[in-house]
XYZ file of C-alpha atoms in Angstrom:
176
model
C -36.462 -10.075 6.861
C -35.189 -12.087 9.777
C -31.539 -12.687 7.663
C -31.701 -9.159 7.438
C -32.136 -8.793 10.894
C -29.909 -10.830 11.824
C -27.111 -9.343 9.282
C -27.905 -5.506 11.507
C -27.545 -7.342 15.014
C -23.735 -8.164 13.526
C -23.112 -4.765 13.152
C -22.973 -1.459 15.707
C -25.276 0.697 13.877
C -28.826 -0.826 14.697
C -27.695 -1.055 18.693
C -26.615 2.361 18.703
C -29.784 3.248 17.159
C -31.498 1.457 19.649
C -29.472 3.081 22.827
C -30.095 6.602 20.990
C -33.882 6.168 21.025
C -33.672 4.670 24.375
C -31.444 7.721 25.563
C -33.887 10.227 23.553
C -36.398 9.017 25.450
C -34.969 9.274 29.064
C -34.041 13.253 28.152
C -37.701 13.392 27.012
C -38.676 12.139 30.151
C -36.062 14.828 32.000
C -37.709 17.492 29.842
C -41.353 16.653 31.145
C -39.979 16.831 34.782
C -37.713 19.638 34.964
C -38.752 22.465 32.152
C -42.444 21.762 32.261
C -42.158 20.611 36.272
C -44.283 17.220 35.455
C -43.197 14.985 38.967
C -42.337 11.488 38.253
C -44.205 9.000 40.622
C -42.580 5.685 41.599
C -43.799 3.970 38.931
C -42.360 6.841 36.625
C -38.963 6.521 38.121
C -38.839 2.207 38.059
C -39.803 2.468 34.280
C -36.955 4.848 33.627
C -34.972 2.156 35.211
C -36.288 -0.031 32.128
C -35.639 2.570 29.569
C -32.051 2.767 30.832
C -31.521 -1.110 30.762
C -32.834 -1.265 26.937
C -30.070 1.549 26.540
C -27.385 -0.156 28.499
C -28.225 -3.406 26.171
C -27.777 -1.606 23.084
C -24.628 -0.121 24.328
C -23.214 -3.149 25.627
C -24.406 -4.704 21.603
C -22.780 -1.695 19.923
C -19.601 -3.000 22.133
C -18.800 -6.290 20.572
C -22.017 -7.161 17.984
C -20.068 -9.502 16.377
C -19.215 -11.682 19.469
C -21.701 -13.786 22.109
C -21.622 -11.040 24.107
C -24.391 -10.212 21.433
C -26.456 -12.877 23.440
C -25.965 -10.997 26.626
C -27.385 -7.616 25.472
C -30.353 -9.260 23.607
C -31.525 -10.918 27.178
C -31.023 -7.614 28.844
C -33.026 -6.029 25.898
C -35.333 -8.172 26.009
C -36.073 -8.748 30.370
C -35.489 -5.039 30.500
C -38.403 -4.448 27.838
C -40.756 -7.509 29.352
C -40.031 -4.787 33.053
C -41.054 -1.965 31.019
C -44.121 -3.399 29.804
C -45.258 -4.482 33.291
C -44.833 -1.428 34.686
C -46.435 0.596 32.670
C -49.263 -1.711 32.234
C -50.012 -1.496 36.448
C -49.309 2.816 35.644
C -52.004 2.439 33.008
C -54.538 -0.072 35.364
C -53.713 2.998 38.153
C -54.593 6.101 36.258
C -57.506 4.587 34.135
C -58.880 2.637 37.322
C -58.061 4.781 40.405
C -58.824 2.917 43.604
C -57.436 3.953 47.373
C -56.468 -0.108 47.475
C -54.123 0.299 44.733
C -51.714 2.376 44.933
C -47.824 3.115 44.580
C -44.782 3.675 46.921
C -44.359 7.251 48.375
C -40.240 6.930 47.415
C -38.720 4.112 45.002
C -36.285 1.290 46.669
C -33.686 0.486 45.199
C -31.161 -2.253 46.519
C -28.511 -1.067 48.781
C -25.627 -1.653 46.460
C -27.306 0.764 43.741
C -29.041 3.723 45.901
C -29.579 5.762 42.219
C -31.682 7.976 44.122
C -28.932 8.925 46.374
C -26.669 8.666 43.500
C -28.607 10.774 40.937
C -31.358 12.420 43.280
C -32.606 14.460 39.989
C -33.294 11.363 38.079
C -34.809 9.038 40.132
C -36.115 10.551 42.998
C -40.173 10.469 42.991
C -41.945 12.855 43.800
C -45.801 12.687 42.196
C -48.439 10.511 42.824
C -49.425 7.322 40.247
C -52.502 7.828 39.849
C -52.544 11.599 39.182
C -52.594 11.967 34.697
C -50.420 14.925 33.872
C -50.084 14.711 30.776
C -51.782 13.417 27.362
C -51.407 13.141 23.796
C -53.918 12.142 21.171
C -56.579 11.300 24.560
C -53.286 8.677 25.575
C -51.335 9.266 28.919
C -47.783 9.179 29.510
C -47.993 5.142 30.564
C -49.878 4.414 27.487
C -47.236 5.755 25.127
C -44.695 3.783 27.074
C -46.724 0.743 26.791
C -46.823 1.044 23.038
C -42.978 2.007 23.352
C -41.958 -1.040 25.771
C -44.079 -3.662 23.767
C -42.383 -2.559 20.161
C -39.353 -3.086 21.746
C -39.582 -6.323 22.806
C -41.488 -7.692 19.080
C -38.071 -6.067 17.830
C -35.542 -8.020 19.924
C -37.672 -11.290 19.885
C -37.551 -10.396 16.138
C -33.898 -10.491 16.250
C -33.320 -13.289 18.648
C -34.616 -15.617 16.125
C -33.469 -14.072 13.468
C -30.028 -14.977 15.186
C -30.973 -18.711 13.614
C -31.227 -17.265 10.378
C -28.029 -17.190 8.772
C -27.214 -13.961 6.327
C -27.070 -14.946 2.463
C -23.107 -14.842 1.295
C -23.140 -12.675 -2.061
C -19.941 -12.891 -4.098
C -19.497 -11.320 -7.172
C -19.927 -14.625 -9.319
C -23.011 -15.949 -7.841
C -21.400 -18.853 -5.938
C-alpha cells in the first residue's frame, strides 16, 4: 500500500483529487451560507481557511508531483489539516459544551497583508455565533463532520509522507 501510495503522490491525479474534494467542500460550505442562509461564525470562517490550504497543497502537488516541491505541498497538507482539526475540535467543545467563558471572536483577524475579509467579504466574513448548531446530519453537527473530514486528511498525507520512503516496484516486461 504505501509503494502504491507513494507511486500516486508522483503523479497529478491523486492531488487534483485531493484539491477537488477540498474545493467541493468549500462550495458546500458556500451553499449552506448563501442558498439555505446558514451564517458562518469565526470559527466557521478560520476552518475554511484550512480547507483552502489542503486545496492550495494539492494544487501546488498537481504542479510539479514529480519534483521536491512535492515535499512542500505535503507540509502544507499536512499543518493545514493538523489547523483544521484544532479548530473544529474547540467548534465541537463550543456547541456540545456552551459556556458564556468560552466563546469566539465577533469578526475573524486576519493579518494585515491578507485582509480576505476585505478581499472576499462573501467568503470570509462572519457573521453567526459559535456556539449556535444550525445544522445536523445523522444527530452530528457541522464541526463534527469536519472533524471526521480534517482528521482523514491528515492519516492520508502522513500515509503518504512515509510512503515517500517506500520506493515503487520497477516492472519490466521480463521480470528483471
Amino acid at each position: 500500500m504505501l509503494r502504491y501510495l507513494n507511486k500516486c503522490s508522483h503523479g497529478r491525479g491523486a492531488w487534483l483529487l485531493m484539491a477537488l474534494t477540498a474545493f467541493a467542500l468549500e462550495m458546500t460550505a458556500l451553499w449552506f451560507q448563501h442558498v439555505m442562509l446558514l451564517k458562518p461564525c469565526v470559527l466557521c470562517i478560520y476552518e475554511r481557511c484550512a480547507l483552502f490550504g489542503v486545496m492550495g497543497a494539492g494544487i501546488i502537488g498537481a504542479v510539479a508531483p514529480k519534483t521536491p516541491l512535492r515535499f512542500a505541498a505535503l507540509a502544507i497538507w499536512i499543518y493545514s489539516a493538523i489547523r483544521g482539526i484544532q479548530l473544529t475540535w474547540e467548534h465541537t467543545q463550543i456547541q456540545l459544551h456552551p459556556s458564556p467563558f468560552m466563546t469566539c471572536d465577533f469578526a475573524a483577524r486576519f493579518p494585515s497583508w491578507l485582509p480576505l475579509d476585505k478581499w472576499l467579504p462573501q467568503v470570509f466574513v462572519a457573521s453567526g455565533d459559535c456556539a449556535q448548531r444550525q445544522w445536523e446530519f445523522l444527530k452530528m453537527d457541522m464541526p463534527q463532520w469536519l472533524l471526521g473530514i480534517f482528521v482523514a486528511y491528515l492519516v492520508v498525507a502522513l500515509l503518504v509522507l512515509i510512503a515517500q520512503f517506500f520506493k515503487p516496484k520497477k516492472r519490466d516486461l521480463f521480470g528483471r
